[in-house]
PDB file of C-alpha atoms in Angstrom:
ATOM      1  CA  MET A   1     -26.987  41.806   4.102  1.00 43.00           C
ATOM      2  CA  ASN A   2     -26.567  45.793   4.456  1.00 43.00           C
ATOM      3  CA  LYS A   3     -28.913  47.647   6.316  1.00 41.00           C
ATOM      4  CA  PHE A   4     -30.861  48.993   3.863  1.00 40.00           C
ATOM      5  CA  ASN A   5     -31.613  45.597   2.742  1.00 41.00           C
ATOM      6  CA  LYS A   6     -32.304  44.183   7.092  1.00 39.00           C
ATOM      7  CA  ILE A   7     -35.450  46.984   7.017  1.00 37.00           C
ATOM      8  CA  CYS A   8     -35.985  45.742   3.453  1.00 40.00           C
ATOM      9  CA  LEU A   9     -37.147  42.221   4.757  1.00 37.00           C
ATOM     10  CA  PHE A  10     -38.190  43.288   7.705  1.00 39.00           C
ATOM     11  CA  LEU A  11     -41.153  45.543   5.867  1.00 39.00           C
ATOM     12  CA  MET A  12     -41.768  42.269   3.617  1.00 40.00           C
ATOM     13  CA  LEU A  13     -42.129  40.546   6.851  1.00 40.00           C
ATOM     14  CA  LEU A  14     -44.523  42.838   8.893  1.00 44.00           C
ATOM     15  CA  PRO A  15     -47.453  41.613   7.785  1.00 44.00           C
ATOM     16  CA  LEU A  16     -46.458  37.498   8.135  1.00 41.00           C
ATOM     17  CA  THR A  17     -45.851  37.683  11.864  1.00 43.00           C
ATOM     18  CA  MET A  18     -48.886  39.588  11.851  1.00 45.00           C
ATOM     19  CA  GLN A  19     -50.689  36.878  10.273  1.00 45.00           C
ATOM     20  CA  ALA A  20     -49.033  34.174  12.922  1.00 51.00           C
ATOM     21  CA  GLN A  21     -51.179  35.977  15.541  1.00 58.00           C
ATOM     22  CA  SER A  22     -54.504  34.728  14.538  1.00 76.00           C
ATOM     23  CA  ASP A  23     -55.953  31.637  13.738  1.00 87.00           C
ATOM     24  CA  PRO A  24     -55.767  30.542  10.164  1.00 88.00           C
ATOM     25  CA  GLN A  25     -58.764  31.957   8.248  1.00 89.00           C
ATOM     26  CA  ILE A  26     -61.800  29.924   7.283  1.00 94.00           C
ATOM     27  CA  SER A  27     -64.973  31.411   4.440  1.00 94.00           C
ATOM     28  CA  GLN A  28     -67.509  28.254   4.937  1.00 95.00           C
ATOM     29  CA  HIS A  29     -66.252  27.667   8.999  1.00 93.00           C
ATOM     30  CA  LEU A  30     -69.716  27.210  10.070  1.00 90.00           C
ATOM     31  CA  PHE A  31     -70.279  24.083   7.650  1.00 91.00           C
ATOM     32  CA  SER A  32     -67.788  22.108   9.903  1.00 92.00           C
ATOM     33  CA  LYS A  33     -66.626  24.390  13.751  1.00 95.00           C
ATOM     34  CA  THR A  34     -64.777  21.720  16.045  1.00 96.00           C
ATOM     35  CA  HIS A  35     -61.203  23.273  15.390  1.00 96.00           C
ATOM     36  CA  TYR A  36     -61.849  26.138  16.880  1.00 97.00           C
ATOM     37  CA  ASN A  37     -65.274  25.250  18.969  1.00 98.00           C
ATOM     38  CA  PRO A  38     -64.941  21.573  21.076  1.00 98.00           C
ATOM     39  CA  ALA A  39     -68.456  22.147  22.212  1.00 97.00           C
ATOM     40  CA  ALA A  40     -69.588  21.299  18.341  1.00 96.00           C
ATOM     41  CA  THR A  41     -68.176  18.300  18.786  1.00 96.00           C
ATOM     42  CA  GLY A  42     -70.426  15.101  18.273  1.00 94.00           C
ATOM     43  CA  ALA A  43     -73.197  17.727  17.666  1.00 91.00           C
ATOM     44  CA  SER A  44     -74.855  15.958  14.514  1.00 88.00           C
ATOM     45  CA  THR A  45     -76.374  12.161  15.463  1.00 85.00           C
ATOM     46  CA  TYR A  46     -73.889  11.140  12.723  1.00 89.00           C
ATOM     47  CA  GLY A  47     -70.487  11.171  12.606  1.00 93.00           C
ATOM     48  CA  ASN A  48     -69.054  13.377  10.358  1.00 95.00           C
ATOM     49  CA  ILE A  49     -65.417  13.654   8.210  1.00 97.00           C
ATOM     50  CA  THR A  50     -64.840  17.066   6.715  1.00 97.00           C
ATOM     51  CA  LEU A  51     -61.586  18.583   4.352  1.00 98.00           C
ATOM     52  CA  ILE A  52     -60.949  21.555   4.004  1.00 98.00           C
ATOM     53  CA  GLY A  53     -58.492  23.327   1.705  1.00 97.00           C
ATOM     54  CA  ARG A  54     -57.694  27.085   0.974  1.00 95.00           C
ATOM     55  CA  HIS A  55     -55.123  29.301  -1.195  1.00 92.00           C
ATOM     56  CA  GLN A  56     -55.298  32.739  -0.670  1.00 84.00           C
ATOM     57  CA  PHE A  57     -54.119  36.153  -2.824  1.00 76.00           C
ATOM     58  CA  LEU A  58     -53.433  33.919  -5.589  1.00 72.00           C
ATOM     59  CA  GLY A  59     -51.309  35.645  -8.037  1.00 66.00           C
ATOM     60  CA  TYR A  60     -48.956  36.384  -4.910  1.00 70.00           C
ATOM     61  CA  SER A  61     -46.187  34.208  -4.517  1.00 69.00           C
ATOM     62  CA  GLY A  62     -45.790  32.761  -0.668  1.00 73.00           C
ATOM     63  CA  ALA A  63     -49.644  33.212  -0.316  1.00 79.00           C
ATOM     64  CA  PRO A  64     -51.650  32.055   2.707  1.00 86.00           C
ATOM     65  CA  SER A  65     -52.780  28.222   2.058  1.00 92.00           C
ATOM     66  CA  THR A  66     -54.662  26.123   4.149  1.00 95.00           C
ATOM     67  CA  GLY A  67     -56.021  22.681   4.792  1.00 97.00           C
ATOM     68  CA  LEU A  68     -58.119  21.781   7.859  1.00 97.00           C
ATOM     69  CA  LEU A  69     -59.438  18.142   8.639  1.00 98.00           C
ATOM     70  CA  ASN A  70     -62.075  17.679  11.273  1.00 98.00           C
ATOM     71  CA  PHE A  71     -63.117  14.384  12.497  1.00 98.00           C
ATOM     72  CA  ASP A  72     -66.109  14.281  15.397  1.00 96.00           C
ATOM     73  CA  MET A  73     -68.727  11.896  15.751  1.00 95.00           C
ATOM     74  CA  LEU A  74     -71.501  11.201  18.890  1.00 94.00           C
ATOM     75  CA  ALA A  75     -71.473   8.507  21.907  1.00 94.00           C
ATOM     76  CA  PRO A  76     -74.843   8.650  22.948  1.00 91.00           C
ATOM     77  CA  SER A  77     -74.676   6.329  25.799  1.00 92.00           C
ATOM     78  CA  ILE A  78     -73.064   8.814  27.502  1.00 94.00           C
ATOM     79  CA  ASN A  79     -74.217  12.368  26.006  1.00 94.00           C
ATOM     80  CA  SER A  80     -70.227  12.677  24.510  1.00 96.00           C
ATOM     81  CA  GLY A  81     -68.810  14.001  21.676  1.00 96.00           C
ATOM     82  CA  PHE A  82     -65.559  12.654  20.928  1.00 97.00           C
ATOM     83  CA  GLY A  83     -63.028  14.283  18.008  1.00 98.00           C
ATOM     84  CA  LEU A  84     -60.446  15.500  16.422  1.00 98.00           C
ATOM     85  CA  SER A  85     -59.246  18.422  14.892  1.00 98.00           C
ATOM     86  CA  VAL A  86     -55.638  18.872  12.615  1.00 98.00           C
ATOM     87  CA  VAL A  87     -54.986  22.356  10.452  1.00 97.00           C
ATOM     88  CA  TYR A  88     -52.290  23.078   8.602  1.00 96.00           C
ATOM     89  CA  ASP A  89     -51.191  26.532   7.638  1.00 93.00           C
ATOM     90  CA  ARG A  90     -48.370  28.076   5.545  1.00 90.00           C
ATOM     91  CA  PHE A  91     -47.961  32.037   4.675  1.00 85.00           C
ATOM     92  CA  GLY A  92     -44.498  32.889   3.248  1.00 80.00           C
ATOM     93  CA  PRO A  93     -41.885  31.104   5.182  1.00 83.00           C
ATOM     94  CA  LEU A  94     -43.705  30.780   8.099  1.00 87.00           C
ATOM     95  CA  ILE A  95     -45.675  27.248   8.439  1.00 90.00           C
ATOM     96  CA  SER A  96     -47.616  25.714  11.289  1.00 92.00           C
ATOM     97  CA  TYR A  97     -49.395  22.314  12.333  1.00 94.00           C
ATOM     98  CA  ASN A  98     -51.920  22.431  15.115  1.00 95.00           C
ATOM     99  CA  ALA A  99     -53.302  18.890  15.811  1.00 97.00           C
ATOM    100  CA  MET A 100     -56.067  19.005  18.761  1.00 97.00           C
ATOM    101  CA  VAL A 101     -58.270  15.908  20.119  1.00 98.00           C
ATOM    102  CA  ASN A 102     -61.180  17.235  21.166  1.00 98.00           C
ATOM    103  CA  TYR A 103     -64.532  16.392  23.652  1.00 98.00           C
ATOM    104  CA  ALA A 104     -68.070  17.579  24.425  1.00 98.00           C
ATOM    105  CA  TYR A 105     -70.037  16.751  26.683  1.00 97.00           C
ATOM    106  CA  HIS A 106     -74.295  17.600  25.621  1.00 96.00           C
ATOM    107  CA  LEU A 107     -76.868  18.624  28.493  1.00 96.00           C
ATOM    108  CA  LYS A 108     -80.201  18.111  27.233  1.00 92.00           C
ATOM    109  CA  THR A 109     -82.623  20.973  28.762  1.00 92.00           C
ATOM    110  CA  GLY A 110     -85.851  19.974  26.559  1.00 89.00           C
ATOM    111  CA  GLU A 111     -87.070  19.013  24.222  1.00 87.00           C
ATOM    112  CA  ASN A 112     -84.946  19.411  20.231  1.00 84.00           C
ATOM    113  CA  GLN A 113     -82.458  21.324  22.338  1.00 89.00           C
ATOM    114  CA  HIS A 114     -78.950  21.118  23.944  1.00 93.00           C
ATOM    115  CA  LEU A 115     -76.314  23.037  25.845  1.00 96.00           C
ATOM    116  CA  SER A 116     -72.592  21.613  24.737  1.00 97.00           C
ATOM    117  CA  PHE A 117     -69.424  22.499  26.597  1.00 98.00           C
ATOM    118  CA  GLY A 118     -66.339  21.401  24.926  1.00 98.00           C
ATOM    119  CA  LEU A 119     -62.400  21.138  25.399  1.00 98.00           C
ATOM    120  CA  GLY A 120     -60.011  20.754  23.250  1.00 98.00           C
ATOM    121  CA  ALA A 121     -56.343  19.797  23.681  1.00 98.00           C
ATOM    122  CA  GLY A 122     -53.404  19.150  21.551  1.00 97.00           C
ATOM    123  CA  ILE A 123     -49.810  20.740  20.005  1.00 95.00           C
ATOM    124  CA  GLN A 124     -48.700  23.509  17.955  1.00 93.00           C
ATOM    125  CA  VAL A 125     -46.130  22.948  15.242  1.00 93.00           C
ATOM    126  CA  HIS A 126     -44.403  26.347  13.793  1.00 89.00           C
ATOM    127  CA  GLN A 127     -41.747  26.205  11.626  1.00 88.00           C
ATOM    128  CA  TYR A 128     -39.775  29.811   9.891  1.00 83.00           C
ATOM    129  CA  ASP A 129     -38.165  27.740   6.901  1.00 75.00           C
ATOM    130  CA  ALA A 130     -35.076  30.009   5.959  1.00 69.00           C
ATOM    131  CA  SER A 131     -34.550  27.765   2.555  1.00 65.00           C
ATOM    132  CA  GLY A 132     -36.097  29.368   0.167  1.00 62.00           C
ATOM    133  CA  ASN A 133     -34.709  32.849   0.578  1.00 60.00           C
ATOM    134  CA  ILE A 134     -32.438  35.069  -1.529  1.00 57.00           C
ATOM    135  CA  TYR A 135     -29.699  37.077  -0.029  1.00 56.00           C
ATOM    136  CA  GLU A 136     -27.917  39.870  -2.038  1.00 57.00           C
ATOM    137  CA  ASN A 137     -24.613  38.041  -0.222  1.00 55.00           C
ATOM    138  CA  GLU A 138     -24.960  34.741  -0.118  1.00 58.00           C
ATOM    139  CA  SER A 139     -22.116  34.376   1.615  1.00 55.00           C
ATOM    140  CA  ASP A 140     -22.695  36.497   4.376  1.00 52.00           C
ATOM    141  CA  PRO A 141     -21.905  34.666   7.462  1.00 49.00           C
ATOM    142  CA  SER A 142     -25.087  36.394   8.636  1.00 48.00           C
ATOM    143  CA  GLU A 143     -27.630  34.912   6.530  1.00 53.00           C
ATOM    144  CA  TYR A 144     -29.964  32.198   8.037  1.00 53.00           C
ATOM    145  CA  TYR A 145     -30.743  29.152   5.657  1.00 54.00           C
ATOM    146  CA  ASP A 146     -32.098  26.863   8.304  1.00 65.00           C
ATOM    147  CA  ARG A 147     -35.207  25.397   9.395  1.00 72.00           C
ATOM    148  CA  ASP A 148     -36.450  26.906  12.583  1.00 83.00           C
ATOM    149  CA  THR A 149     -39.480  24.402  14.736  1.00 88.00           C
ATOM    150  CA  GLN A 150     -40.676  25.196  17.984  1.00 89.00           C
ATOM    151  CA  PHE A 151     -43.500  23.106  19.764  1.00 90.00           C
ATOM    152  CA  ALA A 152     -45.727  24.377  22.312  1.00 89.00           C
ATOM    153  CA  PRO A 153     -49.217  22.772  23.563  1.00 92.00           C
ATOM    154  CA  THR A 154     -52.421  24.090  22.982  1.00 94.00           C
ATOM    155  CA  VAL A 155     -55.939  24.165  24.895  1.00 96.00           C
ATOM    156  CA  ASN A 156     -59.678  25.266  23.633  1.00 97.00           C
ATOM    157  CA  PHE A 157     -62.611  25.388  25.082  1.00 98.00           C
ATOM    158  CA  GLY A 158     -66.002  26.349  23.488  1.00 98.00           C
ATOM    159  CA  LEU A 159     -69.785  26.829  24.483  1.00 98.00           C
ATOM    160  CA  GLU A 160     -72.946  26.107  22.144  1.00 97.00           C
ATOM    161  CA  TYR A 161     -76.496  26.104  22.393  1.00 96.00           C
ATOM    162  CA  ASN A 162     -78.985  24.142  19.709  1.00 93.00           C
ATOM    163  CA  LEU A 163     -82.426  24.453  19.279  1.00 91.00           C
ATOM    164  CA  LYS A 164     -84.439  22.505  16.542  1.00 87.00           C
ATOM    165  CA  ASN A 165     -83.862  25.914  13.845  1.00 91.00           C
ATOM    166  CA  TRP A 166     -81.451  28.106  16.055  1.00 94.00           C
ATOM    167  CA  VAL A 167     -77.911  27.985  17.440  1.00 95.00           C
ATOM    168  CA  ILE A 168     -75.798  30.214  19.609  1.00 96.00           C
ATOM    169  CA  GLY A 169     -71.914  29.602  20.286  1.00 97.00           C
ATOM    170  CA  ALA A 170     -69.362  31.174  21.579  1.00 98.00           C
ATOM    171  CA  SER A 171     -65.840  30.058  22.228  1.00 98.00           C
ATOM    172  CA  ILE A 172     -62.157  31.052  23.033  1.00 97.00           C
ATOM    173  CA  THR A 173     -58.581  29.575  21.501  1.00 96.00           C
ATOM    174  CA  ASN A 174     -54.760  29.131  22.464  1.00 92.00           C
ATOM    175  CA  ILE A 175     -55.918  29.558  25.555  1.00 94.00           C
ATOM    176  CA  GLN A 176     -52.565  29.038  26.897  1.00 89.00           C
ATOM    177  CA  ARG A 177     -50.673  31.662  25.645  1.00 86.00           C
ATOM    178  CA  TYR A 178     -52.127  33.424  29.347  1.00 84.00           C
ATOM    179  CA  PHE A 179     -49.407  31.668  30.184  1.00 82.00           C
ATOM    180  CA  MET A 180     -46.896  32.010  28.280  1.00 76.00           C
ATOM    181  CA  LYS A 181     -44.204  34.955  27.283  1.00 71.00           C
ATOM    182  CA  SER A 182     -45.228  36.715  24.626  1.00 66.00           C
ATOM    183  CA  ASP A 183     -43.900  35.218  21.021  1.00 65.00           C
ATOM    184  CA  LEU A 184     -44.973  36.184  17.839  1.00 60.00           C
ATOM    185  CA  ARG A 185     -44.726  32.618  16.307  1.00 62.00           C
ATOM    186  CA  PHE A 186     -47.661  31.604  17.596  1.00 72.00           C
ATOM    187  CA  PRO A 187     -51.034  32.789  17.206  1.00 79.00           C
ATOM    188  CA  ASN A 188     -52.243  35.091  20.326  1.00 87.00           C
ATOM    189  CA  VAL A 189     -55.965  34.056  22.391  1.00 93.00           C
ATOM    190  CA  ASN A 190     -58.500  34.269  19.734  1.00 95.00           C
ATOM    191  CA  TYR A 191     -62.398  34.583  20.604  1.00 97.00           C
ATOM    192  CA  TYR A 192     -65.407  33.122  18.218  1.00 98.00           C
ATOM    193  CA  LEU A 193     -68.839  34.490  18.701  1.00 98.00           C
ATOM    194  CA  TYR A 194     -71.295  33.746  16.112  1.00 97.00           C
ATOM    195  CA  THR A 195     -75.601  32.473  15.822  1.00 97.00           C
ATOM    196  CA  ARG A 196     -77.188  30.682  12.946  1.00 95.00           C
ATOM    197  CA  TYR A 197     -80.912  30.176  11.997  1.00 95.00           C
ATOM    198  CA  ARG A 198     -83.288  28.398   9.948  1.00 93.00           C
ATOM    199  CA  PHE A 199     -86.212  29.257   8.435  1.00 94.00           C
ATOM    200  CA  GLU A 200     -88.168  26.669   6.279  1.00 92.00           C
ATOM    201  CA  LEU A 201     -90.147  28.091   3.452  1.00 93.00           C
ATOM    202  CA  GLY A 202     -92.322  25.484   3.383  1.00 89.00           C
ATOM    203  CA  ARG A 203     -91.731  21.983   3.013  1.00 89.00           C
ATOM    204  CA  TYR A 204     -87.914  21.781   1.175  1.00 91.00           C
ATOM    205  CA  TRP A 205     -87.229  25.037   1.321  1.00 95.00           C
ATOM    206  CA  ASP A 206     -84.539  26.585   4.224  1.00 94.00           C
ATOM    207  CA  LEU A 207     -83.395  30.365   4.555  1.00 96.00           C
ATOM    208  CA  ILE A 208     -80.203  30.203   6.735  1.00 95.00           C
ATOM    209  CA  PRO A 209     -79.302  34.154   8.047  1.00 97.00           C
ATOM    210  CA  SER A 210     -75.482  33.435   9.751  1.00 97.00           C
ATOM    211  CA  ILE A 211     -73.519  36.205  12.100  1.00 97.00           C
ATOM    212  CA  ALA A 212     -70.019  35.604  13.288  1.00 97.00           C
ATOM    213  CA  ALA A 213     -67.356  37.290  14.794  1.00 96.00           C
ATOM    214  CA  HIS A 214     -63.598  36.442  15.640  1.00 95.00           C
ATOM    215  CA  TYR A 215     -61.302  38.824  17.346  1.00 95.00           C
ATOM    216  CA  ASP A 216     -57.584  38.212  17.432  1.00 90.00           C
ATOM    217  CA  ASN A 217     -56.675  40.657  20.733  1.00 86.00           C
ATOM    218  CA  CYS A 218     -55.857  42.717  17.139  1.00 86.00           C
ATOM    219  CA  THR A 219     -58.573  42.864  14.881  1.00 89.00           C
ATOM    220  CA  VAL A 220     -61.798  42.175  15.337  1.00 93.00           C
ATOM    221  CA  ASN A 221     -63.736  40.715  12.333  1.00 94.00           C
ATOM    222  CA  THR A 222     -67.201  40.520  11.427  1.00 96.00           C
ATOM    223  CA  GLU A 223     -68.709  38.241   8.847  1.00 97.00           C
ATOM    224  CA  LEU A 224     -72.956  38.215   7.329  1.00 97.00           C
ATOM    225  CA  ASN A 225     -73.924  35.108   5.788  1.00 98.00           C
ATOM    226  CA  LEU A 226     -76.644  34.500   3.914  1.00 98.00           C
ATOM    227  CA  THR A 227     -77.669  31.077   2.849  1.00 96.00           C
ATOM    228  CA  VAL A 228     -80.843  29.362   0.708  1.00 96.00           C
ATOM    229  CA  GLN A 229     -80.937  25.870   1.185  1.00 94.00           C
ATOM    230  CA  TYR A 230     -82.665  23.127  -0.611  1.00 93.00           C
ATOM    231  CA  ILE A 231     -82.864  20.027   0.735  1.00 83.00           C
ATOM    232  CA  LYS A 232     -80.692  17.007   0.546  1.00 76.00           C
ATOM    233  CA  LEU A 233     -79.839  18.618  -3.041  1.00 91.00           C
ATOM    234  CA  PHE A 234     -77.441  21.627  -2.921  1.00 93.00           C
ATOM    235  CA  TRP A 235     -77.046  25.486  -1.227  1.00 95.00           C
ATOM    236  CA  ILE A 236     -76.127  28.809  -2.378  1.00 98.00           C
ATOM    237  CA  GLY A 237     -74.982  31.259  -0.177  1.00 97.00           C
ATOM    238  CA  VAL A 238     -73.222  34.744   0.302  1.00 98.00           C
ATOM    239  CA  SER A 239     -70.537  36.142   3.170  1.00 97.00           C
ATOM    240  CA  TYR A 240     -69.766  39.546   3.276  1.00 97.00           C
ATOM    241  CA  ARG A 241     -66.767  40.121   5.462  1.00 96.00           C
ATOM    242  CA  MET A 242     -65.622  43.331   7.711  1.00 95.00           C
ATOM    243  CA  SER A 243     -62.905  44.113   9.619  1.00 90.00           C
ATOM    244  CA  ASP A 244     -62.331  46.681  12.726  1.00 83.00           C
ATOM    245  CA  LEU A 245     -65.055  49.490  12.080  1.00 74.00           C
ATOM    246  CA  PHE A 246     -66.969  47.666   9.758  1.00 82.00           C
ATOM    247  CA  LEU A 247     -64.718  48.585   6.883  1.00 89.00           C
ATOM    248  CA  ALA A 248     -65.359  46.310   3.621  1.00 90.00           C
ATOM    249  CA  GLU A 249     -62.819  43.389   3.317  1.00 90.00           C
ATOM    250  CA  SER A 250     -64.249  41.018   1.295  1.00 93.00           C
ATOM    251  CA  VAL A 251     -67.649  39.293  -0.479  1.00 96.00           C
ATOM    252  CA  VAL A 252     -67.863  35.502  -0.447  1.00 97.00           C
ATOM    253  CA  PRO A 253     -70.312  33.625  -3.002  1.00 98.00           C
ATOM    254  CA  MET A 254     -70.323  29.562  -1.772  1.00 98.00           C
ATOM    255  CA  VAL A 255     -71.506  26.614  -3.660  1.00 98.00           C
ATOM    256  CA  GLY A 256     -72.535  23.110  -2.506  1.00 96.00           C
ATOM    257  CA  PHE A 257     -73.900  19.805  -2.834  1.00 95.00           C
ATOM    258  CA  ASN A 258     -75.034  17.170  -1.546  1.00 93.00           C
ATOM    259  CA  ILE A 259     -73.565  14.099  -3.451  1.00 93.00           C
ATOM    260  CA  THR A 260     -75.623  11.490  -1.816  1.00 90.00           C
ATOM    261  CA  ASP A 261     -76.689  11.422   1.774  1.00 86.00           C
ATOM    262  CA  PHE A 262     -73.409  11.207   3.158  1.00 92.00           C
ATOM    263  CA  VAL A 263     -71.285  13.411   0.565  1.00 95.00           C
ATOM    264  CA  ARG A 264     -71.459  16.773   0.423  1.00 94.00           C
ATOM    265  CA  ILE A 265     -68.532  19.176  -1.569  1.00 97.00           C
ATOM    266  CA  GLY A 266     -68.972  22.746  -1.233  1.00 98.00           C
ATOM    267  CA  TYR A 267     -67.384  25.380  -2.898  1.00 98.00           C
ATOM    268  CA  ALA A 268     -65.971  29.585  -1.825  1.00 98.00           C
ATOM    269  CA  TYR A 269     -64.860  32.439  -3.261  1.00 96.00           C
ATOM    270  CA  ASP A 270     -63.350  35.560  -1.532  1.00 94.00           C
ATOM    271  CA  TYR A 271     -63.494  38.259  -3.812  1.00 92.00           C
ATOM    272  CA  ASN A 272     -61.270  41.260  -1.466  1.00 88.00           C
ATOM    273  CA  LEU A 273     -62.749  44.689  -1.848  1.00 90.00           C
ATOM    274  CA  THR A 274     -59.421  46.564  -0.542  1.00 83.00           C
ATOM    275  CA  GLN A 275     -56.329  47.391  -2.661  1.00 78.00           C
ATOM    276  CA  LEU A 276     -55.097  44.085  -2.524  1.00 72.00           C
ATOM    277  CA  ASN A 277     -57.712  43.572  -5.483  1.00 72.00           C
ATOM    278  CA  GLN A 278     -55.523  45.464  -7.675  1.00 72.00           C
ATOM    279  CA  TYR A 279     -53.367  42.653  -7.387  1.00 70.00           C
ATOM    280  CA  SER A 280     -55.404  39.360  -6.230  1.00 72.00           C
ATOM    281  CA  LYS A 281     -56.920  36.913  -8.378  1.00 75.00           C
ATOM    282  CA  GLY A 282     -58.968  36.340  -4.937  1.00 85.00           C
ATOM    283  CA  SER A 283     -58.759  33.390  -2.618  1.00 91.00           C
ATOM    284  CA  HIS A 284     -60.195  29.637  -3.447  1.00 95.00           C
ATOM    285  CA  GLU A 285     -61.368  27.533  -1.132  1.00 97.00           C
ATOM    286  CA  LEU A 286     -62.795  23.558  -1.498  1.00 98.00           C
ATOM    287  CA  LEU A 287     -64.659  21.837   1.127  1.00 98.00           C
ATOM    288  CA  LEU A 288     -65.325  17.947   1.290  1.00 98.00           C
ATOM    289  CA  THR A 289     -67.914  15.919   4.205  1.00 96.00           C
ATOM    290  CA  ILE A 290     -68.331  12.615   5.051  1.00 95.00           C
ATOM    291  CA  ARG A 291     -70.890  11.155   6.929  1.00 92.00           C
ATOM    292  CA  PHE A 292     -71.795   8.054   8.563  1.00 90.00           C
ATOM    293  CA  LYS A 293     -73.592   6.404  11.274  1.00 85.00           C
ATOM    294  CA  THR A 294     -72.987   5.404  14.330  1.00 78.00           C
ATOM    295  CA  LYS A 295     -73.922   2.725  16.886  1.00 68.00           C
ATOM    296  CA  GLY A 296     -77.283   3.361  18.104  1.00 58.00           C
ATOM    297  CA  ASP A 297     -77.771   6.139  15.844  1.00 53.00           C
ATOM    298  CA  THR A 298     -82.009   6.999  15.451  1.00 48.00           C
ATOM    299  CA  TYR A 299     -81.701  10.107  12.750  1.00 45.00           C
ATOM    300  CA  LYS A 300     -84.893   9.980  10.593  1.00 44.00           C
ATOM    301  CA  THR A 301     -84.631  13.924   9.092  1.00 40.00           C
ATOM    302  CA  PRO A 302     -83.643  14.179   5.420  1.00 38.00           C
ATOM    303  CA  ARG A 303     -81.923  17.508   5.931  1.00 40.00           C
ATOM    304  CA  PHE A 304     -77.896  16.979   6.118  1.00 39.00           C
ATOM    305  CA  ALA A 305     -76.457  16.831   9.794  1.00 43.00           C
ATOM    306  CA  GLU A 306     -75.023  19.900   9.779  1.00 51.00           C
ATOM    307  CA  TRP A 307     -76.850  22.399   8.178  1.00 47.00           C
TER     308      TRP A 307
END
């Protein structure tokens, strides 16, 4: 590979290494938060299984794709929640897997309110798959076609305070990076802060504004969301995402339906507001949540468990 081609390859991989510094981006994250805030584990008296699939920047070869599985349930006899989170993320030749076991303790602080402390621990697997690389001189012995795999432990910590109509949370992911050498293949420490409030508009309608912020030691992303929900049937909303200095990044319309009392589906479409919009057809994201009753469940309200 000549010097010019090496420079071109570096420039092409640069955004990929920057992407690796941050946790995967998910637009419907407030519907299932345990993969980045273990304190949300068991926040509902129902057990929850959530699947999310996301494909970004349609129209680009090797564009990011993400898969998420969250499971959590409450053990009311010990005021604790237990769960599992598995995240798959791919961006070009970079592939990552993250499997976490989550635990939360819920401390009751008053009527219809509790403070939760959460801890998650697991393993990260990061791969660089060069099998699809195309080089000018394929016989050059310096060319790389193999798959490099690295393993590392991972630890998350979070807090969440829940009242009847209000929730506020904060968390830190990849805490182990405080004690590891710098490695571009693994995400930096990431910080999250969010709050959500539900205004009850009569008996059946809810208006739910929310604010979320995410810092990955490189950029600050801020998200404003407004959702209108009709009890037991559907919700519709929109998010407005900004990067550093409140630069517009994307607008995200979303819609969802509660098919039954125990199954919900959701869809979000990211419309990019940056120059990438000239080349990308946007990002699509699907959500499926299945909830189930657990032993000792006394939840009577007709609202969906995680609003």
